[in-house]
Amino acid sequence: MKLKCNHCNTIIENEFSISKFDRLSKEQLNFVEVFLACRGNIKDVEKQLGISYPTVRGKLDEINNALGLVIKKDTTKEKEK
């Protein structure tokens, strides 16, 4: 794997282990920080970032996809009906 500094163009090549969060953009990481600071309260995230509920949900879905997280819906309630 190669790591490159976009500022000075220094390249480091070796075997590196990176986390899933290293795949996120700066904007996505900022959103995660705000989400965590708000303790997952979507209303507070809306207020902090000045965005709507659907936009918060969309960003969460985008980040989950980028992290390779698949959230399975609980269908037990639907089966009970």
PDB file of N, CA and C in Angstrom:
ATOM      1  N   MET A   1       0.840  -1.169   0.000  1.00  0.00           N
ATOM      2  CA  MET A   1       0.000   0.000   0.000  1.00  0.00           C
ATOM      3  C   MET A   1       0.887   1.234   0.000  1.00  0.00           C
ATOM      4  N   LYS A   2       0.417   2.256  -0.704  1.00  0.00           N
ATOM      5  CA  LYS A   2       1.130   3.524  -0.743  1.00  0.00           C
ATOM      6  C   LYS A   2       0.299   4.583  -0.028  1.00  0.00           C
ATOM      7  N   LEU A   3       0.972   5.383   0.765  1.00  0.00           N
ATOM      8  CA  LEU A   3       0.357   6.550   1.384  1.00  0.00           C
ATOM      9  C   LEU A   3       1.065   7.775   0.830  1.00  0.00           C
ATOM     10  N   LYS A   4       0.268   8.759   0.402  1.00  0.00           N
ATOM     11  CA  LYS A   4       0.851   9.950  -0.206  1.00  0.00           C
ATOM     12  C   LYS A   4       0.322  11.200   0.475  1.00  0.00           C
ATOM     13  N   CYS A   5       1.234  12.103   0.785  1.00  0.00           N
ATOM     14  CA  CYS A   5       0.869  13.412   1.328  1.00  0.00           C
ATOM     15  C   CYS A   5       0.522  14.315   0.149  1.00  0.00           C
ATOM     16  N   ASN A   6      -0.704  14.814   0.132  1.00  0.00           N
ATOM     17  CA  ASN A   6      -1.130  15.691  -0.963  1.00  0.00           C
ATOM     18  C   ASN A   6      -0.506  17.073  -0.882  1.00  0.00           C
ATOM     19  N   HIS A   7       0.090  17.389   0.253  1.00  0.00           N
ATOM     20  CA  HIS A   7       0.700  18.706   0.427  1.00  0.00           C
ATOM     21  C   HIS A   7       2.136  18.736  -0.125  1.00  0.00           C
ATOM     22  N   CYS A   8       2.940  17.744   0.282  1.00  0.00           N
ATOM     23  CA  CYS A   8       4.355  17.776  -0.125  1.00  0.00           C
ATOM     24  C   CYS A   8       4.728  16.640  -1.092  1.00  0.00           C
ATOM     25  N   ASN A   9       3.750  15.805  -1.427  1.00  0.00           N
ATOM     26  CA  ASN A   9       3.920  14.686  -2.360  1.00  0.00           C
ATOM     27  C   ASN A   9       4.853  13.584  -1.854  1.00  0.00           C
ATOM     28  N   THR A  10       5.109  13.541  -0.565  1.00  0.00           N
ATOM     29  CA  THR A  10       5.899  12.452   0.008  1.00  0.00           C
ATOM     30  C   THR A  10       5.087  11.164  -0.097  1.00  0.00           C
ATOM     31  N   ILE A  11       5.745  10.099  -0.520  1.00  0.00           N
ATOM     32  CA  ILE A  11       5.089   8.799  -0.648  1.00  0.00           C
ATOM     33  C   ILE A  11       5.781   7.801   0.268  1.00  0.00           C
ATOM     34  N   ILE A  12       4.968   7.083   1.034  1.00  0.00           N
ATOM     35  CA  ILE A  12       5.474   6.016   1.891  1.00  0.00           C
ATOM     36  C   ILE A  12       4.825   4.728   1.421  1.00  0.00           C
ATOM     37  N   GLU A  13       5.642   3.739   1.145  1.00  0.00           N
ATOM     38  CA  GLU A  13       5.114   2.471   0.662  1.00  0.00           C
ATOM     39  C   GLU A  13       5.543   1.359   1.609  1.00  0.00           C
ATOM     40  N   ASN A  14       4.557   0.603   2.066  1.00  0.00           N
ATOM     41  CA  ASN A  14       4.808  -0.504   2.984  1.00  0.00           C
ATOM     42  C   ASN A  14       3.503  -1.259   3.175  1.00  0.00           C
ATOM     43  N   GLU A  15       3.502  -2.229   4.058  1.00  0.00           N
ATOM     44  CA  GLU A  15       2.269  -2.910   4.421  1.00  0.00           C
ATOM     45  C   GLU A  15       1.676  -2.171   5.610  1.00  0.00           C
ATOM     46  N   PHE A  16       0.483  -1.603   5.407  1.00  0.00           N
ATOM     47  CA  PHE A  16      -0.177  -0.833   6.442  1.00  0.00           C
ATOM     48  C   PHE A  16      -1.527  -1.459   6.753  1.00  0.00           C
ATOM     49  N   SER A  17      -1.942  -1.245   7.945  1.00  0.00           N
ATOM     50  CA  SER A  17      -3.276  -1.650   8.357  1.00  0.00           C
ATOM     51  C   SER A  17      -4.065  -0.372   8.635  1.00  0.00           C
ATOM     52  N   ILE A  18      -5.141  -0.172   7.897  1.00  0.00           N
ATOM     53  CA  ILE A  18      -5.951   1.017   8.111  1.00  0.00           C
ATOM     54  C   ILE A  18      -7.331   0.590   8.608  1.00  0.00           C
ATOM     55  N   SER A  19      -7.967   1.481   9.331  1.00  0.00           N
ATOM     56  CA  SER A  19      -9.295   1.172   9.856  1.00  0.00           C
ATOM     57  C   SER A  19     -10.355   1.513   8.813  1.00  0.00           C
ATOM     58  N   LYS A  20     -11.552   1.051   9.066  1.00  0.00           N
ATOM     59  CA  LYS A  20     -12.678   1.375   8.189  1.00  0.00           C
ATOM     60  C   LYS A  20     -12.894   2.887   8.120  1.00  0.00           C
ATOM     61  N   PHE A  21     -12.618   3.579   9.234  1.00  0.00           N
ATOM     62  CA  PHE A  21     -12.872   5.015   9.282  1.00  0.00           C
ATOM     63  C   PHE A  21     -11.912   5.806   8.399  1.00  0.00           C
ATOM     64  N   ASP A  22     -10.789   5.209   8.036  1.00  0.00           N
ATOM     65  CA  ASP A  22      -9.856   5.873   7.133  1.00  0.00           C
ATOM     66  C   ASP A  22     -10.411   5.983   5.719  1.00  0.00           C
ATOM     67  N   ARG A  23     -11.481   5.255   5.441  1.00  0.00           N
ATOM     68  CA  ARG A  23     -12.124   5.299   4.122  1.00  0.00           C
ATOM     69  C   ARG A  23     -13.078   6.478   3.991  1.00  0.00           C
ATOM     70  N   LEU A  24     -13.409   7.113   5.114  1.00  0.00           N
ATOM     71  CA  LEU A  24     -14.381   8.200   5.092  1.00  0.00           C
ATOM     72  C   LEU A  24     -13.742   9.514   4.662  1.00  0.00           C
ATOM     73  N   SER A  25     -14.533  10.331   4.002  1.00  0.00           N
ATOM     74  CA  SER A  25     -14.079  11.662   3.602  1.00  0.00           C
ATOM     75  C   SER A  25     -14.039  12.568   4.844  1.00  0.00           C
ATOM     76  N   LYS A  26     -13.421  13.722   4.702  1.00  0.00           N
ATOM     77  CA  LYS A  26     -13.363  14.681   5.810  1.00  0.00           C
ATOM     78  C   LYS A  26     -14.773  15.090   6.241  1.00  0.00           C
ATOM     79  N   GLU A  27     -15.649  15.287   5.268  1.00  0.00           N
ATOM     80  CA  GLU A  27     -17.037  15.671   5.551  1.00  0.00           C
ATOM     81  C   GLU A  27     -17.749  14.566   6.338  1.00  0.00           C
ATOM     82  N   GLN A  28     -17.532  13.317   5.932  1.00  0.00           N
ATOM     83  CA  GLN A  28     -18.152  12.199   6.633  1.00  0.00           C
ATOM     84  C   GLN A  28     -17.611  12.070   8.061  1.00  0.00           C
ATOM     85  N   LEU A  29     -16.311  12.248   8.226  1.00  0.00           N
ATOM     86  CA  LEU A  29     -15.722  12.186   9.565  1.00  0.00           C
ATOM     87  C   LEU A  29     -16.265  13.300  10.458  1.00  0.00           C
ATOM     88  N   ASN A  30     -16.440  14.480   9.897  1.00  0.00           N
ATOM     89  CA  ASN A  30     -17.022  15.590  10.649  1.00  0.00           C
ATOM     90  C   ASN A  30     -18.437  15.232  11.094  1.00  0.00           C
ATOM     91  N   PHE A  31     -19.212  14.650  10.192  1.00  0.00           N
ATOM     92  CA  PHE A  31     -20.577  14.248  10.538  1.00  0.00           C
ATOM     93  C   PHE A  31     -20.563  13.228  11.673  1.00  0.00           C
ATOM     94  N   VAL A  32     -19.670  12.247  11.602  1.00  0.00           N
ATOM     95  CA  VAL A  32     -19.564  11.235  12.655  1.00  0.00           C
ATOM     96  C   VAL A  32     -19.222  11.891  13.986  1.00  0.00           C
ATOM     97  N   GLU A  33     -18.303  12.846  13.973  1.00  0.00           N
ATOM     98  CA  GLU A  33     -17.939  13.562  15.204  1.00  0.00           C
ATOM     99  C   GLU A  33     -19.131  14.294  15.794  1.00  0.00           C
ATOM    100  N   VAL A  34     -19.896  14.981  14.955  1.00  0.00           N
ATOM    101  CA  VAL A  34     -21.080  15.699  15.433  1.00  0.00           C
ATOM    102  C   VAL A  34     -22.111  14.704  15.958  1.00  0.00           C
ATOM    103  N   PHE A  35     -22.316  13.626  15.226  1.00  0.00           N
ATOM    104  CA  PHE A  35     -23.282  12.594  15.629  1.00  0.00           C
ATOM    105  C   PHE A  35     -22.919  12.027  16.996  1.00  0.00           C
ATOM    106  N   LEU A  36     -21.645  11.737  17.203  1.00  0.00           N
ATOM    107  CA  LEU A  36     -21.201  11.195  18.490  1.00  0.00           C
ATOM    108  C   LEU A  36     -21.315  12.238  19.602  1.00  0.00           C
ATOM    109  N   ALA A  37     -20.945  13.471  19.304  1.00  0.00           N
ATOM    110  CA  ALA A  37     -21.044  14.536  20.301  1.00  0.00           C
ATOM    111  C   ALA A  37     -22.502  14.753  20.719  1.00  0.00           C
ATOM    112  N   CYS A  38     -23.418  14.524  19.797  1.00  0.00           N
ATOM    113  CA  CYS A  38     -24.851  14.647  20.076  1.00  0.00           C
ATOM    114  C   CYS A  38     -25.434  13.347  20.640  1.00  0.00           C
ATOM    115  N   ARG A  39     -24.566  12.389  20.895  1.00  0.00           N
ATOM    116  CA  ARG A  39     -24.958  11.090  21.458  1.00  0.00           C
ATOM    117  C   ARG A  39     -26.014  10.389  20.621  1.00  0.00           C
ATOM    118  N   GLY A  40     -25.937  10.591  19.308  1.00  0.00           N
ATOM    119  CA  GLY A  40     -26.852   9.919  18.395  1.00  0.00           C
ATOM    120  C   GLY A  40     -28.236  10.527  18.316  1.00  0.00           C
ATOM    121  N   ASN A  41     -28.440  11.656  18.965  1.00  0.00           N
ATOM    122  CA  ASN A  41     -29.740  12.312  18.924  1.00  0.00           C
ATOM    123  C   ASN A  41     -29.874  13.055  17.599  1.00  0.00           C
ATOM    124  N   ILE A  42     -30.717  12.532  16.730  1.00  0.00           N
ATOM    125  CA  ILE A  42     -30.840  13.070  15.375  1.00  0.00           C
ATOM    126  C   ILE A  42     -31.350  14.510  15.393  1.00  0.00           C
ATOM    127  N   LYS A  43     -32.262  14.825  16.298  1.00  0.00           N
ATOM    128  CA  LYS A  43     -32.761  16.213  16.399  1.00  0.00           C
ATOM    129  C   LYS A  43     -31.614  17.178  16.700  1.00  0.00           C
ATOM    130  N   ASP A  44     -30.714  16.778  17.603  1.00  0.00           N
ATOM    131  CA  ASP A  44     -29.567  17.626  17.928  1.00  0.00           C
ATOM    132  C   ASP A  44     -28.607  17.744  16.750  1.00  0.00           C
ATOM    133  N   VAL A  45     -28.433  16.653  15.992  1.00  0.00           N
ATOM    134  CA  VAL A  45     -27.576  16.689  14.801  1.00  0.00           C
ATOM    135  C   VAL A  45     -28.168  17.653  13.780  1.00  0.00           C
ATOM    136  N   GLU A  46     -29.489  17.586  13.603  1.00  0.00           N
ATOM    137  CA  GLU A  46     -30.171  18.517  12.689  1.00  0.00           C
ATOM    138  C   GLU A  46     -29.852  19.963  13.061  1.00  0.00           C
ATOM    139  N   LYS A  47     -30.005  20.278  14.341  1.00  0.00           N
ATOM    140  CA  LYS A  47     -29.774  21.652  14.814  1.00  0.00           C
ATOM    141  C   LYS A  47     -28.311  22.049  14.651  1.00  0.00           C
ATOM    142  N   GLN A  48     -27.408  21.151  15.033  1.00  0.00           N
ATOM    143  CA  GLN A  48     -25.966  21.448  14.991  1.00  0.00           C
ATOM    144  C   GLN A  48     -25.487  21.725  13.568  1.00  0.00           C
ATOM    145  N   LEU A  49     -25.969  20.921  12.612  1.00  0.00           N
ATOM    146  CA  LEU A  49     -25.492  21.050  11.228  1.00  0.00           C
ATOM    147  C   LEU A  49     -26.428  21.863  10.338  1.00  0.00           C
ATOM    148  N   GLY A  50     -27.624  22.180  10.853  1.00  0.00           N
ATOM    149  CA  GLY A  50     -28.578  22.954  10.054  1.00  0.00           C
ATOM    150  C   GLY A  50     -29.101  22.184   8.860  1.00  0.00           C
ATOM    151  N   ILE A  51     -29.355  20.888   9.066  1.00  0.00           N
ATOM    152  CA  ILE A  51     -29.858  20.032   7.979  1.00  0.00           C
ATOM    153  C   ILE A  51     -31.136  19.340   8.444  1.00  0.00           C
ATOM    154  N   SER A  52     -31.876  18.793   7.493  1.00  0.00           N
ATOM    155  CA  SER A  52     -33.155  18.160   7.790  1.00  0.00           C
ATOM    156  C   SER A  52     -32.979  16.709   8.244  1.00  0.00           C
ATOM    157  N   TYR A  53     -34.046  16.177   8.830  1.00  0.00           N
ATOM    158  CA  TYR A  53     -34.045  14.782   9.279  1.00  0.00           C
ATOM    159  C   TYR A  53     -33.710  13.815   8.134  1.00  0.00           C
ATOM    160  N   PRO A  54     -34.359  13.945   6.955  1.00  0.00           N
ATOM    161  CA  PRO A  54     -34.011  13.039   5.854  1.00  0.00           C
ATOM    162  C   PRO A  54     -32.542  13.142   5.423  1.00  0.00           C
ATOM    163  N   THR A  55     -31.962  14.339   5.528  1.00  0.00           N
ATOM    164  CA  THR A  55     -30.555  14.513   5.171  1.00  0.00           C
ATOM    165  C   THR A  55     -29.663  13.808   6.178  1.00  0.00           C
ATOM    166  N   VAL A  56     -30.000  13.905   7.471  1.00  0.00           N
ATOM    167  CA  VAL A  56     -29.238  13.188   8.500  1.00  0.00           C
ATOM    168  C   VAL A  56     -29.297  11.693   8.232  1.00  0.00           C
ATOM    169  N   ARG A  57     -30.493  11.176   7.980  1.00  0.00           N
ATOM    170  CA  ARG A  57     -30.645   9.734   7.710  1.00  0.00           C
ATOM    171  C   ARG A  57     -29.857   9.323   6.466  1.00  0.00           C
ATOM    172  N   GLY A  58     -29.901  10.164   5.438  1.00  0.00           N
ATOM    173  CA  GLY A  58     -29.161   9.878   4.215  1.00  0.00           C
ATOM    174  C   GLY A  58     -27.661   9.829   4.461  1.00  0.00           C
ATOM    175  N   LYS A  59     -27.163  10.771   5.259  1.00  0.00           N
ATOM    176  CA  LYS A  59     -25.728  10.780   5.574  1.00  0.00           C
ATOM    177  C   LYS A  59     -25.345   9.553   6.395  1.00  0.00           C
ATOM    178  N   LEU A  60     -26.208   9.157   7.329  1.00  0.00           N
ATOM    179  CA  LEU A  60     -25.941   7.946   8.110  1.00  0.00           C
ATOM    180  C   LEU A  60     -25.885   6.719   7.200  1.00  0.00           C
ATOM    181  N   ASP A  61     -26.812   6.614   6.260  1.00  0.00           N
ATOM    182  CA  ASP A  61     -26.811   5.501   5.315  1.00  0.00           C
ATOM    183  C   ASP A  61     -25.538   5.510   4.466  1.00  0.00           C
ATOM    184  N   GLU A  62     -25.150   6.693   4.007  1.00  0.00           N
ATOM    185  CA  GLU A  62     -23.941   6.847   3.196  1.00  0.00           C
ATOM    186  C   GLU A  62     -22.698   6.379   3.969  1.00  0.00           C
ATOM    187  N   ILE A  63     -22.613   6.771   5.227  1.00  0.00           N
ATOM    188  CA  ILE A  63     -21.470   6.393   6.058  1.00  0.00           C
ATOM    189  C   ILE A  63     -21.481   4.901   6.355  1.00  0.00           C
ATOM    190  N   ASN A  64     -22.661   4.359   6.661  1.00  0.00           N
ATOM    191  CA  ASN A  64     -22.756   2.911   6.878  1.00  0.00           C
ATOM    192  C   ASN A  64     -22.295   2.143   5.650  1.00  0.00           C
ATOM    193  N   ASN A  65     -22.692   2.599   4.476  1.00  0.00           N
ATOM    194  CA  ASN A  65     -22.252   1.949   3.235  1.00  0.00           C
ATOM    195  C   ASN A  65     -20.741   2.047   3.060  1.00  0.00           C
ATOM    196  N   ALA A  66     -20.192   3.236   3.331  1.00  0.00           N
ATOM    197  CA  ALA A  66     -18.743   3.431   3.188  1.00  0.00           C
ATOM    198  C   ALA A  66     -17.965   2.541   4.155  1.00  0.00           C
ATOM    199  N   LEU A  67     -18.544   2.291   5.326  1.00  0.00           N
ATOM    200  CA  LEU A  67     -17.886   1.442   6.324  1.00  0.00           C
ATOM    201  C   LEU A  67     -18.165  -0.045   6.091  1.00  0.00           C
ATOM    202  N   GLY A  68     -19.014  -0.335   5.116  1.00  0.00           N
ATOM    203  CA  GLY A  68     -19.342  -1.729   4.833  1.00  0.00           C
ATOM    204  C   GLY A  68     -20.294  -2.334   5.851  1.00  0.00           C
ATOM    205  N   LEU A  69     -21.051  -1.473   6.521  1.00  0.00           N
ATOM    206  CA  LEU A  69     -22.000  -1.947   7.528  1.00  0.00           C
ATOM    207  C   LEU A  69     -23.363  -2.171   6.880  1.00  0.00           C
ATOM    208  N   VAL A  70     -23.902  -3.340   7.086  1.00  0.00           N
ATOM    209  CA  VAL A  70     -25.222  -3.656   6.569  1.00  0.00           C
ATOM    210  C   VAL A  70     -26.140  -3.803   7.775  1.00  0.00           C
ATOM    211  N   ILE A  71     -27.115  -2.929   7.855  1.00  0.00           N
ATOM    212  CA  ILE A  71     -28.050  -2.964   8.962  1.00  0.00           C
ATOM    213  C   ILE A  71     -29.268  -3.765   8.525  1.00  0.00           C
ATOM    214  N   LYS A  72     -29.493  -4.862   9.233  1.00  0.00           N
ATOM    215  CA  LYS A  72     -30.647  -5.707   8.914  1.00  0.00           C
ATOM    216  C   LYS A  72     -31.857  -5.186   9.650  1.00  0.00           C
ATOM    217  N   LYS A  73     -32.968  -5.082   8.921  1.00  0.00           N
ATOM    218  CA  LYS A  73     -34.212  -4.613   9.530  1.00  0.00           C
ATOM    219  C   LYS A  73     -34.813  -5.753  10.337  1.00  0.00           C
ATOM    220  N   ASP A  74     -35.388  -5.387  11.474  1.00  0.00           N
ATOM    221  CA  ASP A  74     -36.063  -6.359  12.324  1.00  0.00           C
ATOM    222  C   ASP A  74     -37.430  -6.637  11.730  1.00  0.00           C
ATOM    223  N   THR A  75     -37.634  -7.826  11.202  1.00  0.00           N
ATOM    224  CA  THR A  75     -38.896  -8.166  10.559  1.00  0.00           C
ATOM    225  C   THR A  75     -39.783  -8.989  11.466  1.00  0.00           C
ATOM    226  N   THR A  76     -39.404  -9.207  12.720  1.00  0.00           N
ATOM    227  CA  THR A  76     -40.226 -10.026  13.623  1.00  0.00           C
ATOM    228  C   THR A  76     -41.576  -9.402  13.883  1.00  0.00           C
ATOM    229  N   LYS A  77     -41.652  -8.082  13.970  1.00  0.00           N
ATOM    230  CA  LYS A  77     -42.933  -7.416  14.177  1.00  0.00           C
ATOM    231  C   LYS A  77     -43.831  -7.597  12.979  1.00  0.00           C
ATOM    232  N   GLU A  78     -43.235  -7.524  11.773  1.00  0.00           N
ATOM    233  CA  GLU A  78     -44.017  -7.693  10.566  1.00  0.00           C
ATOM    234  C   GLU A  78     -44.540  -9.121  10.461  1.00  0.00           C
ATOM    235  N   LYS A  79     -43.756 -10.095  10.885  1.00  0.00           N
ATOM    236  CA  LYS A  79     -44.156 -11.499  10.821  1.00  0.00           C
ATOM    237  C   LYS A  79     -45.265 -11.809  11.800  1.00  0.00           C
ATOM    238  N   GLU A  80     -45.295 -11.080  12.931  1.00  0.00           N
ATOM    239  CA  GLU A  80     -46.305 -11.317  13.968  1.00  0.00           C
ATOM    240  C   GLU A  80     -47.678 -10.827  13.543  1.00  0.00           C
ATOM    241  N   LYS A  81     -47.742  -9.897  12.612  1.00  0.00           N
ATOM    242  CA  LYS A  81     -49.028  -9.326  12.185  1.00  0.00           C
ATOM    243  C   LYS A  81     -49.851 -10.298  11.395  1.00  0.00           C
TER     244      LYS A  81
END
